[in-house]
PDB file of C-alpha atoms in Angstrom:
ATOM      1  CA  MET B 283     -10.449  23.305 -15.373  1.00  0.00           C
ATOM      2  CA  GLU B 284     -10.876  20.334 -17.722  1.00  0.00           C
ATOM      3  CA  ILE B 285     -11.410  16.988 -16.112  1.00  0.00           C
ATOM      4  CA  LYS B 286      -8.497  15.666 -18.106  1.00  0.00           C
ATOM      5  CA  GLU B 287      -6.289  18.391 -16.308  1.00  0.00           C
ATOM      6  CA  ILE B 288      -7.718  17.560 -13.038  1.00  0.00           C
ATOM      7  CA  ILE B 289      -6.673  13.942 -13.474  1.00  0.00           C
ATOM      8  CA  GLU B 290      -3.260  14.770 -14.611  1.00  0.00           C
ATOM      9  CA  LYS B 291      -2.681  17.124 -11.605  1.00  0.00           C
ATOM     10  CA  ILE B 292      -3.868  14.594  -8.962  1.00  0.00           C
ATOM     11  CA  SER B 293      -1.902  11.748 -10.788  1.00  0.00           C
ATOM     12  CA  THR B 294       1.580  13.416 -10.488  1.00  0.00           C
ATOM     13  CA  TYR B 295       3.503  13.915  -7.242  1.00  0.00           C
ATOM     14  CA  GLY B 296       4.949  17.385  -7.807  1.00  0.00           C
ATOM     15  CA  GLU B 297       6.486  20.250  -5.990  1.00  0.00           C
ATOM     16  CA  PHE B 298       3.139  21.703  -4.763  1.00  0.00           C
ATOM     17  CA  PHE B 299      -0.116  20.211  -3.623  1.00  0.00           C
ATOM     18  CA  PRO B 300      -2.716  20.263  -6.258  1.00  0.00           C
ATOM     19  CA  LYS B 301      -5.289  22.032  -3.975  1.00  0.00           C
ATOM     20  CA  GLU B 302      -7.110  23.595  -6.858  1.00  0.00           C
ATOM     21  CA  ALA B 303      -7.442  20.421  -8.717  1.00  0.00           C
ATOM     22  CA  VAL B 304      -8.749  18.551  -5.557  1.00  0.00           C
ATOM     23  CA  GLU B 305     -11.212  21.405  -4.842  1.00  0.00           C
ATOM     24  CA  GLU B 306     -12.286  21.387  -8.590  1.00  0.00           C
ATOM     25  CA  ALA B 307     -12.713  17.597  -8.157  1.00  0.00           C
ATOM     26  CA  ILE B 308     -15.027  17.819  -5.370  1.00  0.00           C
ATOM     27  CA  LYS B 309     -17.090  20.507  -6.951  1.00  0.00           C
ATOM     28  CA  ARG B 310     -17.549  18.291 -10.022  1.00  0.00           C
ATOM     29  CA  LYS B 311     -18.322  14.973  -8.128  1.00  0.00           C
ATOM     30  CA  GLU B 312     -20.700  13.405 -10.664  1.00  0.00           C
ATOM     31  CA  GLU B 313     -18.178  14.059 -13.586  1.00  0.00           C
ATOM     32  CA  ILE B 314     -15.347  12.837 -11.608  1.00  0.00           C
ATOM     33  CA  ILE B 315     -16.280   9.645  -9.985  1.00  0.00           C
ATOM     34  CA  PRO B 316     -16.300   7.554 -13.175  1.00  0.00           C
ATOM     35  CA  GLU B 317     -12.843   8.734 -13.762  1.00  0.00           C
ATOM     36  CA  LEU B 318     -11.683   7.734 -10.247  1.00  0.00           C
ATOM     37  CA  TYR B 319     -12.948   4.266 -11.055  1.00  0.00           C
ATOM     38  CA  LYS B 320     -10.888   4.177 -14.004  1.00  0.00           C
ATOM     39  CA  ILE B 321      -7.720   5.105 -12.128  1.00  0.00           C
ATOM     40  CA  LEU B 322      -8.237   2.389  -9.710  1.00  0.00           C
ATOM     41  CA  GLU B 323      -9.109  -0.113 -12.360  1.00  0.00           C
ATOM     42  CA  SER B 324      -6.194   0.582 -14.291  1.00  0.00           C
ATOM     43  CA  ALA B 325      -3.848   0.526 -11.274  1.00  0.00           C
ATOM     44  CA  ILE B 326      -5.128  -2.911 -10.517  1.00  0.00           C
ATOM     45  CA  LYS B 327      -4.804  -4.236 -13.934  1.00  0.00           C
ATOM     46  CA  ASN B 328      -1.429  -2.623 -15.098  1.00  0.00           C
ATOM     47  CA  GLY B 329       0.257  -1.654 -11.899  1.00  0.00           C
ATOM     48  CA  GLU B 330       1.057   2.033 -10.996  1.00  0.00           C
ATOM     49  CA  GLU B 331       4.620   2.530 -12.338  1.00  0.00           C
ATOM     50  CA  SER B 332       4.660   5.406 -14.582  1.00  0.00           C
ATOM     51  CA  ASP B 333       5.879   5.436 -18.168  1.00  0.00           C
ATOM     52  CA  SER B 334       7.382   8.849 -17.619  1.00  0.00           C
ATOM     53  CA  ASP B 335      11.200   9.321 -18.312  1.00  0.00           C
ATOM     54  CA  ASP B 336      11.382  11.785 -15.526  1.00  0.00           C
ATOM     55  CA  GLU B 337      13.009  10.116 -12.468  1.00  0.00           C
ATOM     56  CA  ASP B 338      11.409  12.435 -10.385  1.00  0.00           C
ATOM     57  CA  TYR B 339       7.925  11.399 -11.454  1.00  0.00           C
ATOM     58  CA  ASN B 340       5.846   9.577  -8.965  1.00  0.00           C
ATOM     59  CA  TYR B 341       2.363   8.312  -9.620  1.00  0.00           C
ATOM     60  CA  THR B 342      -0.257   9.271  -6.945  1.00  0.00           C
ATOM     61  CA  GLY B 343      -3.426   8.923  -8.924  1.00  0.00           C
ATOM     62  CA  SER B 344      -4.789   5.944  -6.880  1.00  0.00           C
ATOM     63  CA  VAL B 345      -4.202   7.908  -3.700  1.00  0.00           C
ATOM     64  CA  TYR B 346      -6.404  10.797  -4.581  1.00  0.00           C
ATOM     65  CA  ALA B 347      -8.996   8.303  -6.153  1.00  0.00           C
ATOM     66  CA  MET B 348      -9.495   6.696  -2.978  1.00  0.00           C
ATOM     67  CA  PHE B 349      -9.412   9.743  -0.652  1.00  0.00           C
ATOM     68  CA  LEU B 350     -12.052  11.488  -2.900  1.00  0.00           C
ATOM     69  CA  LEU B 351     -14.325   8.257  -3.125  1.00  0.00           C
ATOM     70  CA  ALA B 352     -14.151   7.992   0.504  1.00  0.00           C
ATOM     71  CA  TYR B 353     -15.021  11.742   0.992  1.00  0.00           C
ATOM     72  CA  PHE B 354     -17.970  11.209  -1.483  1.00  0.00           C
ATOM     73  CA  ARG B 355     -19.009   8.058   0.641  1.00  0.00           C
ATOM     74  CA  ASP B 356     -19.290   6.356  -2.616  1.00  0.00           C
ATOM     75  CA  LYS B 357     -20.300   2.799  -1.375  1.00  0.00           C
ATOM     76  CA  LYS B 358     -20.266   1.573  -5.183  1.00  0.00           C
ATOM     77  CA  SER B 359     -16.544   1.857  -4.894  1.00  0.00           C
ATOM     78  CA  PHE B 360     -16.277  -0.547  -1.938  1.00  0.00           C
ATOM     79  CA  PRO B 361     -15.474  -3.640  -4.046  1.00  0.00           C
ATOM     80  CA  LEU B 362     -12.955  -1.879  -6.170  1.00  0.00           C
ATOM     81  CA  ILE B 363     -11.104  -0.364  -3.501  1.00  0.00           C
ATOM     82  CA  SER B 364     -11.131  -3.837  -1.469  1.00  0.00           C
ATOM     83  CA  LYS B 365      -9.766  -5.442  -4.577  1.00  0.00           C
ATOM     84  CA  PHE B 366      -6.880  -2.465  -4.760  1.00  0.00           C
ATOM     85  CA  ILE B 367      -5.964  -3.347  -0.959  1.00  0.00           C
ATOM     86  CA  LEU B 368      -5.984  -7.091  -1.473  1.00  0.00           C
ATOM     87  CA  SER B 369      -3.596  -6.903  -4.345  1.00  0.00           C
ATOM     88  CA  PRO B 370      -1.797  -3.504  -4.141  1.00  0.00           C
ATOM     89  CA  PRO B 371      -0.105  -2.425  -7.039  1.00  0.00           C
ATOM     90  CA  LYS B 372       3.724  -1.390  -6.712  1.00  0.00           C
ATOM     91  CA  ASN B 373       4.253   2.183  -5.876  1.00  0.00           C
ATOM     92  CA  ASP B 374       7.565   3.590  -4.661  1.00  0.00           C
ATOM     93  CA  ASN B 375       6.119   6.766  -3.577  1.00  0.00           C
ATOM     94  CA  LEU B 376       6.811   7.285  -0.034  1.00  0.00           C
ATOM     95  CA  PHE B 377       3.855   9.852   0.349  1.00  0.00           C
ATOM     96  CA  ALA B 378       1.428   7.482  -1.098  1.00  0.00           C
ATOM     97  CA  ASP B 379       2.930   4.501   1.113  1.00  0.00           C
ATOM     98  CA  ASP B 380       2.873   6.007   4.266  1.00  0.00           C
ATOM     99  CA  LEU B 381      -0.470   7.822   3.949  1.00  0.00           C
ATOM    100  CA  LEU B 382      -2.336   4.841   2.819  1.00  0.00           C
ATOM    101  CA  TRP B 383      -0.635   2.803   5.474  1.00  0.00           C
ATOM    102  CA  ASP B 384      -2.325   4.935   8.263  1.00  0.00           C
ATOM    103  CA  PHE B 385      -5.612   5.855   6.319  1.00  0.00           C
ATOM    104  CA  TYR B 386      -6.537   2.441   4.423  1.00  0.00           C
ATOM    105  CA  PRO B 387      -9.153   1.525   7.418  1.00  0.00           C
ATOM    106  CA  ALA B 388     -10.519   5.186   7.659  1.00  0.00           C
ATOM    107  CA  ILE B 389     -10.940   4.980   3.628  1.00  0.00           C
ATOM    108  CA  ILE B 390     -12.629   1.529   3.382  1.00  0.00           C
ATOM    109  CA  VAL B 391     -15.057   2.296   6.425  1.00  0.00           C
ATOM    110  CA  SER B 392     -16.140   5.729   4.526  1.00  0.00           C
ATOM    111  CA  VAL B 393     -17.196   3.580   1.637  1.00  0.00           C
ATOM    112  CA  PHE B 394     -18.486   0.557   3.325  1.00  0.00           C
ATOM    113  CA  ASN B 395     -21.566  -1.044   1.830  1.00  0.00           C
ATOM    114  CA  ALA B 396     -22.333  -3.204   4.997  1.00  0.00           C
ATOM    115  CA  ASP B 397     -20.957  -6.380   3.453  1.00  0.00           C
ATOM    116  CA  PHE B 398     -19.707  -7.900   6.714  1.00  0.00           C
ATOM    117  CA  ALA B 399     -19.746 -11.358   5.100  1.00  0.00           C
ATOM    118  CA  PHE B 400     -17.139 -10.228   2.670  1.00  0.00           C
ATOM    119  CA  VAL B 401     -14.896  -8.511   5.360  1.00  0.00           C
ATOM    120  CA  ASN B 402     -15.025 -11.668   7.628  1.00  0.00           C
ATOM    121  CA  SER B 403     -13.996 -13.783   4.820  1.00  0.00           C
ATOM    122  CA  VAL B 404     -11.002 -11.424   4.298  1.00  0.00           C
ATOM    123  CA  VAL B 405      -9.914 -11.295   8.001  1.00  0.00           C
ATOM    124  CA  GLU B 406     -10.525 -14.974   8.508  1.00  0.00           C
ATOM    125  CA  ASN B 407      -8.557 -16.037   5.391  1.00  0.00           C
ATOM    126  CA  THR B 408      -4.838 -16.805   7.039  1.00  0.00           C
ATOM    127  CA  ASP B 409      -3.381 -16.861   3.498  1.00  0.00           C
ATOM    128  CA  ASN B 410      -3.929 -12.955   3.292  1.00  0.00           C
ATOM    129  CA  ALA B 411      -1.119 -10.671   4.149  1.00  0.00           C
ATOM    130  CA  ASP B 412      -1.358  -9.591   7.894  1.00  0.00           C
ATOM    131  CA  PHE B 413      -1.691  -5.819   6.744  1.00  0.00           C
ATOM    132  CA  THR B 414      -4.667  -6.674   4.773  1.00  0.00           C
ATOM    133  CA  ARG B 415      -6.371  -8.521   7.510  1.00  0.00           C
ATOM    134  CA  ILE B 416      -5.520  -5.762   9.888  1.00  0.00           C
ATOM    135  CA  VAL B 417      -7.158  -3.253   7.486  1.00  0.00           C
ATOM    136  CA  PHE B 418     -10.428  -5.226   7.203  1.00  0.00           C
ATOM    137  CA  SER B 419     -10.707  -6.213  10.907  1.00  0.00           C
ATOM    138  CA  GLU B 420     -10.461  -2.345  11.802  1.00  0.00           C
ATOM    139  CA  ILE B 421     -13.595  -1.904   9.838  1.00  0.00           C
ATOM    140  CA  TYR B 422     -15.402  -3.181  13.276  1.00  0.00           C
ATOM    141  CA  ALA B 423     -13.388  -0.915  15.446  1.00  0.00           C
ATOM    142  CA  ILE B 424     -14.131   2.341  13.301  1.00  0.00           C
ATOM    143  CA  LEU B 425     -17.903   1.674  12.984  1.00  0.00           C
ATOM    144  CA  TYR B 426     -18.111   0.989  16.796  1.00  0.00           C
ATOM    145  CA  LEU B 427     -16.220   4.260  17.550  1.00  0.00           C
ATOM    146  CA  ASN B 428     -18.564   5.974  15.151  1.00  0.00           C
ATOM    147  CA  ASN B 429     -21.497   4.493  16.772  1.00  0.00           C
ATOM    148  CA  GLU B 430     -22.597   2.576  13.705  1.00  0.00           C
ATOM    149  CA  ILE B 431     -22.394  -0.775  15.411  1.00  0.00           C
ATOM    150  CA  ASP B 432     -22.970  -1.913  19.025  1.00  0.00           C
ATOM    151  CA  ARG B 433     -20.409  -3.110  21.372  1.00  0.00           C
ATOM    152  CA  ASN B 434     -21.592  -6.705  21.166  1.00  0.00           C
ATOM    153  CA  THR B 435     -21.280  -6.868  17.596  1.00  0.00           C
ATOM    154  CA  LEU B 436     -17.688  -5.693  17.909  1.00  0.00           C
ATOM    155  CA  LEU B 437     -16.821  -7.841  20.670  1.00  0.00           C
ATOM    156  CA  ASN B 438     -18.273 -11.019  19.043  1.00  0.00           C
ATOM    157  CA  ALA B 439     -16.471 -10.413  15.844  1.00  0.00           C
ATOM    158  CA  TYR B 440     -13.079 -10.008  17.690  1.00  0.00           C
ATOM    159  CA  LYS B 441     -13.771 -13.057  19.628  1.00  0.00           C
ATOM    160  CA  SER B 442     -14.105 -14.983  16.533  1.00  0.00           C
ATOM    161  CA  PHE B 443     -11.041 -13.588  14.807  1.00  0.00           C
ATOM    162  CA  ILE B 444      -9.070 -14.342  18.068  1.00  0.00           C
ATOM    163  CA  LYS B 445     -10.212 -17.914  17.849  1.00  0.00           C
ATOM    164  CA  ILE B 446      -9.423 -18.410  14.390  1.00  0.00           C
ATOM    165  CA  SER B 447      -5.916 -16.838  14.693  1.00  0.00           C
ATOM    166  CA  ASP B 448      -5.486 -18.907  18.143  1.00  0.00           C
ATOM    167  CA  THR B 449      -2.246 -20.545  16.746  1.00  0.00           C
ATOM    168  CA  GLU B 450      -0.894 -17.667  14.866  1.00  0.00           C
ATOM    169  CA  GLU B 451       2.248 -15.845  15.606  1.00  0.00           C
ATOM    170  CA  ASN B 452       1.882 -12.675  13.389  1.00  0.00           C
ATOM    171  CA  LEU B 453       1.117  -8.754  13.623  1.00  0.00           C
ATOM    172  CA  PHE B 454      -2.406  -9.584  12.596  1.00  0.00           C
ATOM    173  CA  LYS B 455      -3.254 -11.013  16.225  1.00  0.00           C
ATOM    174  CA  LEU B 456      -1.130  -8.540  18.134  1.00  0.00           C
ATOM    175  CA  ASN B 457      -2.833  -5.407  16.401  1.00  0.00           C
ATOM    176  CA  LEU B 458      -6.138  -7.112  17.054  1.00  0.00           C
ATOM    177  CA  LEU B 459      -5.492  -7.175  20.736  1.00  0.00           C
ATOM    178  CA  VAL B 460      -4.148  -3.639  20.919  1.00  0.00           C
ATOM    179  CA  SER B 461      -7.313  -2.612  18.878  1.00  0.00           C
ATOM    180  CA  ALA B 462      -9.482  -4.394  21.371  1.00  0.00           C
ATOM    181  CA  ALA B 463      -8.031  -2.477  24.226  1.00  0.00           C
ATOM    182  CA  ASP B 464      -8.429   0.821  22.296  1.00  0.00           C
ATOM    183  CA  CYS B 465     -12.129  -0.012  22.161  1.00  0.00           C
ATOM    184  CA  TYR B 466     -12.112  -0.937  25.832  1.00  0.00           C
ATOM    185  CA  LEU B 467     -12.951  -4.672  25.428  1.00  0.00           C
ATOM    186  CA  LYS B 468     -11.782  -5.517  28.741  1.00  0.00           C
ATOM    187  CA  GLU B 469     -13.180  -9.197  28.200  1.00  0.00           C
ATOM    188  CA  LEU B 470     -10.398  -9.866  25.887  1.00  0.00           C
ATOM    189  CA  LEU B 471      -7.527  -8.923  28.430  1.00  0.00           C
ATOM    190  CA  PRO B 472      -6.942 -12.484  29.240  1.00  0.00           C
ATOM    191  CA  ASP B 473      -6.353 -13.443  25.647  1.00  0.00           C
ATOM    192  CA  ALA B 474      -3.721 -10.473  25.552  1.00  0.00           C
ATOM    193  CA  GLU B 475      -1.943 -11.785  28.569  1.00  0.00           C
ATOM    194  CA  LYS B 476      -1.719 -15.273  27.257  1.00  0.00           C
ATOM    195  CA  TYR B 477      -0.412 -14.094  23.757  1.00  0.00           C
ATOM    196  CA  PHE B 478       1.978 -11.391  25.047  1.00  0.00           C
ATOM    197  CA  THR B 479       3.591 -13.817  27.885  1.00  0.00           C
ATOM    198  CA  LYS B 480       4.154 -16.735  25.343  1.00  0.00           C
ATOM    199  CA  LYS B 481       7.392 -17.618  24.081  1.00  0.00           C
ATOM    200  CA  PHE B 482       7.305 -16.874  20.143  1.00  0.00           C
ATOM    201  CA  SER B 483       9.344 -19.343  17.745  1.00  0.00           C
ATOM    202  CA  ASP B 484       9.522 -16.384  15.540  1.00  0.00           C
ATOM    203  CA  LYS B 485      12.375 -14.072  16.616  1.00  0.00           C
ATOM    204  CA  PHE B 486      10.810 -11.106  15.054  1.00  0.00           C
ATOM    205  CA  MET B 487       7.592 -11.565  16.984  1.00  0.00           C
ATOM    206  CA  GLN B 488       9.438 -12.235  20.121  1.00  0.00           C
ATOM    207  CA  MET B 489      11.078  -9.008  19.786  1.00  0.00           C
ATOM    208  CA  ILE B 490       8.001  -7.059  18.972  1.00  0.00           C
ATOM    209  CA  ALA B 491       6.017  -8.793  21.821  1.00  0.00           C
ATOM    210  CA  GLU B 492       8.673  -7.931  24.398  1.00  0.00           C
ATOM    211  CA  ASP B 493       8.354  -4.308  23.489  1.00  0.00           C
ATOM    212  CA  ASP B 494       6.130  -3.399  26.581  1.00  0.00           C
ATOM    213  CA  SER B 495       2.793  -4.126  24.744  1.00  0.00           C
ATOM    214  CA  LEU B 496       1.088  -5.984  27.281  1.00  0.00           C
ATOM    215  CA  LYS B 497       2.068  -3.190  29.921  1.00  0.00           C
ATOM    216  CA  GLU B 498       0.668  -0.838  27.469  1.00  0.00           C
ATOM    217  CA  ILE B 499      -2.676  -2.595  27.242  1.00  0.00           C
ATOM    218  CA  LYS B 500      -2.864  -2.932  30.947  1.00  0.00           C
ATOM    219  CA  ASP B 501      -2.294   0.956  31.247  1.00  0.00           C
ATOM    220  CA  ILE B 502      -5.219   1.455  28.964  1.00  0.00           C
ATOM    221  CA  PHE B 503      -7.562  -0.460  31.163  1.00  0.00           C
ATOM    222  CA  LYS B 504      -6.561   1.579  34.454  1.00  0.00           C
ATOM    223  CA  LYS B 505      -8.329   4.523  32.739  1.00  0.00           C
ATOM    224  CA  THR B 506     -12.299   4.714  32.577  1.00  0.00           C
ATOM    225  CA  GLU B 507     -14.041   3.368  29.497  1.00  0.00           C
ATOM    226  CA  ASP B 508     -15.246   7.015  28.534  1.00  0.00           C
ATOM    227  CA  GLU B 509     -11.626   8.342  28.731  1.00  0.00           C
ATOM    228  CA  VAL B 510     -10.255   5.707  26.488  1.00  0.00           C
ATOM    229  CA  LEU B 511     -13.180   5.692  23.962  1.00  0.00           C
ATOM    230  CA  LYS B 512     -12.807   9.530  23.770  1.00  0.00           C
ATOM    231  CA  GLU B 513      -9.103   9.367  23.075  1.00  0.00           C
ATOM    232  CA  SER B 514      -9.639   6.621  20.409  1.00  0.00           C
ATOM    233  CA  ARG B 515     -12.508   8.494  18.880  1.00  0.00           C
ATOM    234  CA  ASP B 516     -10.340  11.811  18.522  1.00  0.00           C
ATOM    235  CA  ARG B 517      -7.750  10.054  16.564  1.00  0.00           C
ATOM    236  CA  ILE B 518      -8.194  11.133  12.781  1.00  0.00           C
ATOM    237  CA  VAL B 519      -7.370   7.600  11.894  1.00  0.00           C
ATOM    238  CA  ASN B 520     -10.463   6.267  13.558  1.00  0.00           C
ATOM    239  CA  GLN B 521     -12.468   8.700  11.622  1.00  0.00           C
ATOM    240  CA  LYS B 522     -14.162   8.655   8.384  1.00  0.00           C
ATOM    241  CA  ILE B 523     -12.634  10.731   5.735  1.00  0.00           C
ATOM    242  CA  ASN B 524     -13.893  14.406   6.074  1.00  0.00           C
ATOM    243  CA  ASN B 525     -11.982  17.679   5.329  1.00  0.00           C
ATOM    244  CA  VAL B 526     -10.004  15.904   2.487  1.00  0.00           C
ATOM    245  CA  VAL B 527      -8.278  18.993   1.245  1.00  0.00           C
ATOM    246  CA  GLU B 528      -7.067  19.881   4.808  1.00  0.00           C
ATOM    247  CA  LEU B 529      -5.955  16.300   5.465  1.00  0.00           C
ATOM    248  CA  LEU B 530      -4.019  15.746   2.141  1.00  0.00           C
ATOM    249  CA  GLU B 531      -2.531  19.156   2.233  1.00  0.00           C
ATOM    250  CA  GLU B 532      -1.144  18.712   5.546  1.00  0.00           C
ATOM    251  CA  TRP B 533       0.403  15.355   4.844  1.00  0.00           C
ATOM    252  CA  TYR B 534       1.768  16.794   1.565  1.00  0.00           C
ATOM    253  CA  GLU B 535       3.771  19.323   3.353  1.00  0.00           C
ATOM    254  CA  CYS B 536       5.480  16.456   5.219  1.00  0.00           C
ATOM    255  CA  TYR B 537       6.771  14.943   2.053  1.00  0.00           C
ATOM    256  CA  ASP B 538       8.642  17.453   0.135  1.00  0.00           C
ATOM    257  CA  GLU B 539      11.241  15.954  -2.100  1.00  0.00           C
ATOM    258  CA  GLU B 540      14.233  16.894   0.191  1.00  0.00           C
ATOM    259  CA  SER B 541      12.610  15.243   3.349  1.00  0.00           C
ATOM    260  CA  VAL B 542      11.409  11.958   1.495  1.00  0.00           C
ATOM    261  CA  TYR B 543      14.086  11.180  -1.065  1.00  0.00           C
ATOM    262  CA  ASP B 544      17.314  12.807   0.472  1.00  0.00           C
ATOM    263  CA  ASP B 545      17.077  12.221   4.291  1.00  0.00           C
ATOM    264  CA  TYR B 546      18.847   8.754   3.976  1.00  0.00           C
ATOM    265  CA  ASP B 547      22.563   9.269   5.439  1.00  0.00           C
ATOM    266  CA  GLU B 548      24.812   6.050   5.047  1.00  0.00           C
ATOM    267  CA  ASP B 549      27.326   7.827   7.281  1.00  0.00           C
ATOM    268  CA  GLU B 550      24.703   8.236   9.865  1.00  0.00           C
ATOM    269  CA  ASP B 551      23.824   4.583   9.736  1.00  0.00           C
ATOM    270  CA  GLU B 552      27.387   3.502   9.993  1.00  0.00           C
ATOM    271  CA  ASP B 553      27.714   5.645  13.075  1.00  0.00           C
ATOM    272  CA  LEU B 554      24.648   3.972  14.747  1.00  0.00           C
ATOM    273  CA  ASP B 555      25.389   1.074  17.075  1.00  0.00           C
ATOM    274  CA  TYR B 556      23.187  -2.128  16.402  1.00  0.00           C
ATOM    275  CA  GLU B 557      24.771  -4.165  19.375  1.00  0.00           C
ATOM    276  CA  ASP B 558      21.644  -6.273  19.576  1.00  0.00           C
ATOM    277  CA  ASP B 559      21.421  -7.084  15.679  1.00  0.00           C
ATOM    278  CA  ASN B 560      22.821 -10.601  16.233  1.00  0.00           C
ATOM    279  CA  ASP B 561      20.023 -11.244  18.763  1.00  0.00           C
ATOM    280  CA  TYR B 562      17.585 -11.093  15.893  1.00  0.00           C
ATOM    281  CA  GLU B 563      19.624 -12.919  12.929  1.00  0.00           C
ATOM    282  CA  PHE B 564      17.451 -15.213  10.883  1.00  0.00           C
ATOM    283  CA  ASP B 565      18.636 -18.435   9.466  1.00  0.00           C
ATOM    284  CA  ASP B 566      17.122 -18.044   5.951  1.00  0.00           C
ATOM    285  CA  ASP B 567      17.581 -14.454   4.874  1.00  0.00           C
ATOM    286  CA  GLU B 568      15.426 -14.604   1.933  1.00  0.00           C
ATOM    287  CA  GLU B 569      12.313 -16.300   3.551  1.00  0.00           C
ATOM    288  CA  ASP B 570      12.640 -13.736   6.533  1.00  0.00           C
ATOM    289  CA  VAL B 571      12.770 -10.620   4.667  1.00  0.00           C
ATOM    290  CA  ASP B 572       9.762 -11.591   2.816  1.00  0.00           C
ATOM    291  CA  SER B 573       8.218 -12.348   6.382  1.00  0.00           C
ATOM    292  CA  VAL B 574       9.129  -8.867   7.557  1.00  0.00           C
ATOM    293  CA  LYS B 575       7.819  -7.234   4.447  1.00  0.00           C
ATOM    294  CA  ASN B 576       4.490  -9.157   4.827  1.00  0.00           C
ATOM    295  CA  SER B 577       3.990  -8.848   8.338  1.00  0.00           C
ATOM    296  CA  SER B 578       5.429  -5.376   9.606  1.00  0.00           C
ATOM    297  CA  SER B 579       2.692  -3.099  10.728  1.00  0.00           C
ATOM    298  CA  LYS B 580       4.126  -0.036  13.049  1.00  0.00           C
ATOM    299  CA  ILE B 581       7.885  -0.283  12.403  1.00  0.00           C
ATOM    300  CA  GLY B 582       8.978   3.360  11.693  1.00  0.00           C
ATOM    301  CA  ARG B 583      10.212   3.870   8.358  1.00  0.00           C
ATOM    302  CA  ASN B 584      13.636   5.559   9.766  1.00  0.00           C
ATOM    303  CA  ASP B 585      14.044   2.600  12.430  1.00  0.00           C
ATOM    304  CA  PRO B 586      16.686  -0.027  12.101  1.00  0.00           C
ATOM    305  CA  CYS B 587      15.267  -2.891  10.145  1.00  0.00           C
ATOM    306  CA  PRO B 588      14.268  -6.009  12.133  1.00  0.00           C
ATOM    307  CA  CYS B 589      16.069  -8.224   9.823  1.00  0.00           C
ATOM    308  CA  GLY B 590      19.328  -7.264  11.314  1.00  0.00           C
ATOM    309  CA  SER B 591      20.798  -5.561   8.100  1.00  0.00           C
ATOM    310  CA  GLY B 592      21.668  -2.506  10.081  1.00  0.00           C
ATOM    311  CA  LYS B 593      19.989  -0.368   7.639  1.00  0.00           C
ATOM    312  CA  LYS B 594      16.966   1.700   8.005  1.00  0.00           C
ATOM    313  CA  TYR B 595      13.550   0.006   7.464  1.00  0.00           C
ATOM    314  CA  LYS B 596      12.513   2.248   4.549  1.00  0.00           C
ATOM    315  CA  LYS B 597      15.855   1.401   2.835  1.00  0.00           C
ATOM    316  CA  CYS B 598      15.675  -2.171   3.382  1.00  0.00           C
ATOM    317  CA  CYS B 599      12.678  -4.655   3.781  1.00  0.00           C
ATOM    318  CA  GLY B 600      10.391  -1.424   3.662  1.00  0.00           C
ATOM    319  CA  SER B 601      11.488  -0.322   0.499  1.00  0.00           C
TER     320      SER B 601
END
């Protein structure tokens, strides 16, 4: 298989997982890496929307590029992948969207070049989107869970991030405190208690904070440290990218055309009772829809959208 054909197959979301192309890319690591760089550079420069007239065409080149570079442990790609995450091109492919949503931290850790100063600058910049800050803060957690940094390094980093975000009401700080619990940083429990019992001015954040988050964190600390760390280490999203063919193939099978693009049933939505919608109405629709888009982290794509529209999240603010 020619390099050009490999690139073509991994760049198109088709009916079948391009297993042969991915396996061939792995075999031809040295030849394929420069091409993977080009994919990401082009995506950053030009965006990811395809020029194809086929309405079923979906571009997936950047997904495979990042997973393969992560599998290769290509540290030279850290700045490039970081740039991609900081300014992600538009891509309406739900396979790419959901997969990257869960695995960005694992990808970036797999190519991490030990530039902690850069990581800190991203996390500490409150102008960055919550999701971006979450991804880069998780670098510390995954490195700790993989025994590459010690507990004090992780604890000191999280303390610093919490201090900087002290006045923030967003999902970055919420995720940080949950992550701290998953790493058994019991010293930060008082910060979680303070954060989750406060009255939020943002109605969306109030809704999230009331969703048993503090109880879940306290329940974690009822277990032993060894139990919690084992559970965290066993989660595939907390591991570096390995067995890339198996991982991508399993996810691909979950996203056949019917399940991804035809599972939205407007009649079903009309039958659902959103009796609490008015509790979370926003005064300024445009402003708060943008807020939901930029700050949402763990809302299910089939959950009701928190903007109060009554539509599923994936068909509203998550689209």
